[in-house]
PDB file of C-alpha atoms in Angstrom:
ATOM      1  CA  UNK D   1       0.000   0.000   0.000  1.00  0.00           C
ATOM      2  CA  UNK D   2       1.011   3.646  -0.357  1.00  0.00           C
ATOM      3  CA  UNK D   3       1.269   3.993   3.394  1.00  0.00           C
ATOM      4  CA  UNK D   4       3.768   1.110   3.665  1.00  0.00           C
ATOM      5  CA  UNK D   5       5.859   2.343   0.742  1.00  0.00           C
ATOM      6  CA  UNK D   6       6.417   5.648   2.529  1.00  0.00           C
ATOM      7  CA  UNK D   7       8.100   3.747   5.353  1.00  0.00           C
ATOM      8  CA  UNK D   8      10.472   2.011   2.965  1.00  0.00           C
ATOM      9  CA  UNK D   9      11.802   5.199   1.418  1.00  0.00           C
ATOM     10  CA  UNK D  10      13.147   7.759   3.833  1.00  0.00           C
ATOM     11  CA  UNK D  11      15.129  10.889   3.233  1.00  0.00           C
ATOM     12  CA  UNK D  12      18.732  10.777   4.457  1.00  0.00           C
ATOM     13  CA  UNK D  13      17.873  13.114   7.351  1.00  0.00           C
ATOM     14  CA  UNK D  14      15.057  10.781   8.395  1.00  0.00           C
ATOM     15  CA  UNK D  15      17.394   7.788   8.222  1.00  0.00           C
ATOM     16  CA  UNK D  16      19.877   9.588  10.458  1.00  0.00           C
ATOM     17  CA  UNK D  17      17.102  10.355  12.949  1.00  0.00           C
ATOM     18  CA  UNK D  18      15.787   6.791  12.749  1.00  0.00           C
ATOM     19  CA  UNK D  19      19.144   4.992  12.810  1.00  0.00           C
ATOM     20  CA  UNK D  20      21.252   7.476  14.746  1.00  0.00           C
ATOM     21  CA  UNK D  21      24.838   8.159  13.701  1.00  0.00           C
ATOM     22  CA  UNK D  22      25.136   4.815  11.883  1.00  0.00           C
ATOM     23  CA  UNK D  23      23.288   6.154   8.836  1.00  0.00           C
ATOM     24  CA  UNK D  24      26.233   8.301   7.757  1.00  0.00           C
ATOM     25  CA  UNK D  25      28.845   5.582   8.213  1.00  0.00           C
ATOM     26  CA  UNK D  26      30.092   3.221   5.520  1.00  0.00           C
ATOM     27  CA  UNK D  27      29.351  -0.459   5.756  1.00  0.00           C
ATOM     28  CA  UNK D  28      32.061  -2.915   6.769  1.00  0.00           C
ATOM     29  CA  UNK D  29      34.266  -4.166   3.924  1.00  0.00           C
ATOM     30  CA  UNK D  30      34.357  -7.949   3.788  1.00  0.00           C
ATOM     31  CA  UNK D  31      37.654  -7.846   1.875  1.00  0.00           C
ATOM     32  CA  UNK D  32      39.276  -6.239   4.940  1.00  0.00           C
ATOM     33  CA  UNK D  33      37.569  -8.577   7.403  1.00  0.00           C
ATOM     34  CA  UNK D  34      35.865  -5.615   9.062  1.00  0.00           C
ATOM     35  CA  UNK D  35      33.349  -6.264  11.800  1.00  0.00           C
ATOM     36  CA  UNK D  36      32.532  -3.135  13.768  1.00  0.00           C
ATOM     37  CA  UNK D  37      32.145  -3.282  17.524  1.00  0.00           C
ATOM     38  CA  UNK D  38      28.776  -1.844  18.525  1.00  0.00           C
ATOM     39  CA  UNK D  39      28.524  -2.814  22.205  1.00  0.00           C
ATOM     40  CA  UNK D  40      29.417   0.308  24.240  1.00  0.00           C
ATOM     41  CA  UNK D  41      29.874  -1.628  27.475  1.00  0.00           C
ATOM     42  CA  UNK D  42      32.255  -4.069  25.774  1.00  0.00           C
ATOM     43  CA  UNK D  43      34.204  -1.164  24.231  1.00  0.00           C
ATOM     44  CA  UNK D  44      34.624   0.453  27.653  1.00  0.00           C
ATOM     45  CA  UNK D  45      35.797  -2.868  29.187  1.00  0.00           C
ATOM     46  CA  UNK D  46      38.338  -3.399  26.408  1.00  0.00           C
ATOM     47  CA  UNK D  47      39.700   0.137  26.798  1.00  0.00           C
ATOM     48  CA  UNK D  48      39.855  -0.264  30.595  1.00  0.00           C
ATOM     49  CA  UNK D  49      42.190  -3.241  30.037  1.00  0.00           C
ATOM     50  CA  UNK D  50      44.870  -0.953  28.604  1.00  0.00           C
ATOM     51  CA  UNK D  51      47.153   0.719  31.135  1.00  0.00           C
ATOM     52  CA  UNK D  52      49.659   3.198  29.780  1.00  0.00           C
ATOM     53  CA  UNK D  53      51.508   5.447  32.166  1.00  0.00           C
ATOM     54  CA  UNK D  54      53.312   8.159  30.343  1.00  0.00           C
ATOM     55  CA  UNK D  55      53.071  11.470  28.604  1.00  0.00           C
ATOM     56  CA  UNK D  56      49.452  11.471  27.494  1.00  0.00           C
ATOM     57  CA  UNK D  57      49.625   8.121  25.756  1.00  0.00           C
ATOM     58  CA  UNK D  58      52.255   8.848  23.122  1.00  0.00           C
ATOM     59  CA  UNK D  59      53.072   5.129  23.050  1.00  0.00           C
ATOM     60  CA  UNK D  60      49.424   4.055  22.680  1.00  0.00           C
ATOM     61  CA  UNK D  61      48.742   2.682  19.202  1.00  0.00           C
ATOM     62  CA  UNK D  62      45.343   1.475  18.065  1.00  0.00           C
ATOM     63  CA  UNK D  63      45.463  -0.810  15.055  1.00  0.00           C
ATOM     64  CA  UNK D  64      42.353  -0.905  12.882  1.00  0.00           C
ATOM     65  CA  UNK D  65      40.155   1.593  14.722  1.00  0.00           C
ATOM     66  CA  UNK D  66      37.430   1.344  12.069  1.00  0.00           C
ATOM     67  CA  UNK D  67      34.632   3.751  12.940  1.00  0.00           C
ATOM     68  CA  UNK D  68      36.147   4.517  16.341  1.00  0.00           C
ATOM     69  CA  UNK D  69      34.240   2.289  18.783  1.00  0.00           C
ATOM     70  CA  UNK D  70      37.329   1.943  20.997  1.00  0.00           C
ATOM     71  CA  UNK D  71      38.962   5.177  19.898  1.00  0.00           C
ATOM     72  CA  UNK D  72      36.233   7.424  21.272  1.00  0.00           C
ATOM     73  CA  UNK D  73      36.947   5.989  24.740  1.00  0.00           C
ATOM     74  CA  UNK D  74      40.740   5.812  24.315  1.00  0.00           C
ATOM     75  CA  UNK D  75      41.407   9.277  22.942  1.00  0.00           C
ATOM     76  CA  UNK D  76      40.183  11.246  25.998  1.00  0.00           C
ATOM     77  CA  UNK D  77      42.424   9.062  28.211  1.00  0.00           C
ATOM     78  CA  UNK D  78      45.421   9.125  25.863  1.00  0.00           C
ATOM     79  CA  UNK D  79      45.268  12.352  23.831  1.00  0.00           C
ATOM     80  CA  UNK D  80      48.672  11.699  22.225  1.00  0.00           C
ATOM     81  CA  UNK D  81      47.700   8.231  20.973  1.00  0.00           C
ATOM     82  CA  UNK D  82      47.882   7.217  17.308  1.00  0.00           C
ATOM     83  CA  UNK D  83      45.287   5.301  15.315  1.00  0.00           C
ATOM     84  CA  UNK D  84      46.576   3.252  12.369  1.00  0.00           C
ATOM     85  CA  UNK D  85      43.911   2.339   9.806  1.00  0.00           C
ATOM     86  CA  UNK D  86      44.139   0.873   6.298  1.00  0.00           C
ATOM     87  CA  UNK D  87      40.676   1.908   5.064  1.00  0.00           C
ATOM     88  CA  UNK D  88      40.590   5.497   3.786  1.00  0.00           C
ATOM     89  CA  UNK D  89      36.809   5.639   4.378  1.00  0.00           C
ATOM     90  CA  UNK D  90      37.341   4.996   8.080  1.00  0.00           C
ATOM     91  CA  UNK D  91      40.204   7.502   8.249  1.00  0.00           C
ATOM     92  CA  UNK D  92      37.821  10.166   6.934  1.00  0.00           C
ATOM     93  CA  UNK D  93      35.275   9.307   9.661  1.00  0.00           C
ATOM     94  CA  UNK D  94      37.899   9.368  12.410  1.00  0.00           C
ATOM     95  CA  UNK D  95      39.285  12.697  11.202  1.00  0.00           C
ATOM     96  CA  UNK D  96      35.779  14.148  11.050  1.00  0.00           C
ATOM     97  CA  UNK D  97      34.645  12.834  14.445  1.00  0.00           C
ATOM     98  CA  UNK D  98      37.927  13.318  16.342  1.00  0.00           C
ATOM     99  CA  UNK D  99      39.883  16.122  14.665  1.00  0.00           C
ATOM    100  CA  UNK D 100      42.639  16.150  17.312  1.00  0.00           C
ATOM    101  CA  UNK D 101      43.322  12.407  16.907  1.00  0.00           C
ATOM    102  CA  UNK D 102      46.541  11.452  15.123  1.00  0.00           C
ATOM    103  CA  UNK D 103      45.416   9.064  12.364  1.00  0.00           C
ATOM    104  CA  UNK D 104      47.752   7.446   9.859  1.00  0.00           C
ATOM    105  CA  UNK D 105      47.083   5.087   6.985  1.00  0.00           C
ATOM    106  CA  UNK D 106      48.899   1.817   7.568  1.00  0.00           C
ATOM    107  CA  UNK D 107      48.641  -1.943   7.155  1.00  0.00           C
ATOM    108  CA  UNK D 108      48.910  -3.559  10.597  1.00  0.00           C
ATOM    109  CA  UNK D 109      51.064  -6.388   9.255  1.00  0.00           C
ATOM    110  CA  UNK D 110      53.541  -4.060   7.531  1.00  0.00           C
ATOM    111  CA  UNK D 111      54.147  -1.528  10.308  1.00  0.00           C
ATOM    112  CA  UNK D 112      57.711  -1.552  11.666  1.00  0.00           C
ATOM    113  CA  UNK D 113      56.982  -1.765  15.389  1.00  0.00           C
ATOM    114  CA  UNK D 114      60.600  -1.142  16.396  1.00  0.00           C
ATOM    115  CA  UNK D 115      60.770   2.048  14.325  1.00  0.00           C
ATOM    116  CA  UNK D 116      57.408   3.141  15.750  1.00  0.00           C
ATOM    117  CA  UNK D 117      58.613   2.522  19.330  1.00  0.00           C
ATOM    118  CA  UNK D 118      61.826   4.432  18.623  1.00  0.00           C
ATOM    119  CA  UNK D 119      59.807   7.334  17.185  1.00  0.00           C
ATOM    120  CA  UNK D 120      57.508   7.358  20.245  1.00  0.00           C
ATOM    121  CA  UNK D 121      60.364   7.132  22.736  1.00  0.00           C
ATOM    122  CA  UNK D 122      59.582   3.783  24.296  1.00  0.00           C
ATOM    123  CA  UNK D 123      57.775   0.474  24.246  1.00  0.00           C
ATOM    124  CA  UNK D 124      54.307   0.553  22.727  1.00  0.00           C
ATOM    125  CA  UNK D 125      50.930  -0.111  24.307  1.00  0.00           C
ATOM    126  CA  UNK D 126      48.853  -1.661  21.547  1.00  0.00           C
ATOM    127  CA  UNK D 127      45.108  -2.122  21.355  1.00  0.00           C
ATOM    128  CA  UNK D 128      43.128  -3.642  18.496  1.00  0.00           C
ATOM    129  CA  UNK D 129      39.762  -5.111  17.655  1.00  0.00           C
ATOM    130  CA  UNK D 130      41.547  -7.306  15.136  1.00  0.00           C
ATOM    131  CA  UNK D 131      39.782  -8.830  12.117  1.00  0.00           C
ATOM    132  CA  UNK D 132      39.496 -12.610  12.513  1.00  0.00           C
ATOM    133  CA  UNK D 133      41.669 -13.524   9.544  1.00  0.00           C
ATOM    134  CA  UNK D 134      44.497 -11.230  10.759  1.00  0.00           C
ATOM    135  CA  UNK D 135      44.565 -12.385  14.386  1.00  0.00           C
ATOM    136  CA  UNK D 136      47.227 -15.094  14.057  1.00  0.00           C
ATOM    137  CA  UNK D 137      49.622 -13.124  11.829  1.00  0.00           C
ATOM    138  CA  UNK D 138      49.196 -10.055  14.042  1.00  0.00           C
ATOM    139  CA  UNK D 139      49.854 -11.998  17.254  1.00  0.00           C
ATOM    140  CA  UNK D 140      52.994 -13.519  15.717  1.00  0.00           C
ATOM    141  CA  UNK D 141      54.091 -10.050  14.600  1.00  0.00           C
ATOM    142  CA  UNK D 142      53.688  -8.786  18.170  1.00  0.00           C
ATOM    143  CA  UNK D 143      55.561 -11.771  19.602  1.00  0.00           C
ATOM    144  CA  UNK D 144      58.402 -11.099  17.164  1.00  0.00           C
ATOM    145  CA  UNK D 145      58.580  -7.525  18.416  1.00  0.00           C
ATOM    146  CA  UNK D 146      58.217  -8.270  22.134  1.00  0.00           C
ATOM    147  CA  UNK D 147      61.186  -6.038  22.952  1.00  0.00           C
ATOM    148  CA  UNK D 148      59.296  -2.944  21.769  1.00  0.00           C
ATOM    149  CA  UNK D 149      55.770  -3.826  22.932  1.00  0.00           C
ATOM    150  CA  UNK D 150      54.966  -3.132  26.584  1.00  0.00           C
ATOM    151  CA  UNK D 151      51.444  -4.563  26.373  1.00  0.00           C
ATOM    152  CA  UNK D 152      48.823  -5.574  23.838  1.00  0.00           C
ATOM    153  CA  UNK D 153      45.063  -5.696  24.280  1.00  0.00           C
ATOM    154  CA  UNK D 154      43.606  -7.618  21.360  1.00  0.00           C
ATOM    155  CA  UNK D 155      40.071  -8.825  20.853  1.00  0.00           C
ATOM    156  CA  UNK D 156      39.753 -12.151  19.114  1.00  0.00           C
ATOM    157  CA  UNK D 157      37.368 -14.992  18.555  1.00  0.00           C
ATOM    158  CA  UNK D 158      37.064 -17.279  21.598  1.00  0.00           C
ATOM    159  CA  UNK D 159      38.309 -20.336  19.668  1.00  0.00           C
ATOM    160  CA  UNK D 160      41.476 -18.483  18.645  1.00  0.00           C
ATOM    161  CA  UNK D 161      42.147 -17.429  22.249  1.00  0.00           C
ATOM    162  CA  UNK D 162      41.617 -21.012  23.468  1.00  0.00           C
ATOM    163  CA  UNK D 163      44.022 -22.316  20.825  1.00  0.00           C
ATOM    164  CA  UNK D 164      46.652 -19.737  21.812  1.00  0.00           C
ATOM    165  CA  UNK D 165      46.326 -20.737  25.476  1.00  0.00           C
ATOM    166  CA  UNK D 166      46.224 -24.493  24.906  1.00  0.00           C
ATOM    167  CA  UNK D 167      49.036 -26.877  25.729  1.00  0.00           C
ATOM    168  CA  UNK D 168      51.423 -27.743  22.901  1.00  0.00           C
ATOM    169  CA  UNK D 169      50.392 -30.595  20.606  1.00  0.00           C
ATOM    170  CA  UNK D 170      46.651 -30.146  21.309  1.00  0.00           C
TER     171      UNK D 170
END
């Protein structure tokens, strides 16, 4: 009916009102393994797990901030933090929503962690809501750079965490 069709087609402003801020945000890219965190309580718990004592968080690095679910809680605590993101669409959102945030385009598997630690003046505190398919290579990258990583808070699928914590040969 005509009444029902009006509900299907909304102006952009109506969508924003109906859906909140999500209406003006790009969808996740499957090719990048993106899956955006939407649970505010979970985001706050993840951020609370990071403890960086220093000059405003200059050593805090967030890999793959996406739309900023963790970043919006991190940045007030660590104003000198850096967000490293590969997706230019997400960089534009972060720059728009948090203009004082230092955002750089980077591939999490290609970043030279030692050079980054040297540039920041000390071991890094890393946080990431890592895409599933990048979890293992990213964890191995961090293990290979243990001398320049103070701590890492990484979200991952439960099965991956259990495998990482299991006894050898299991």
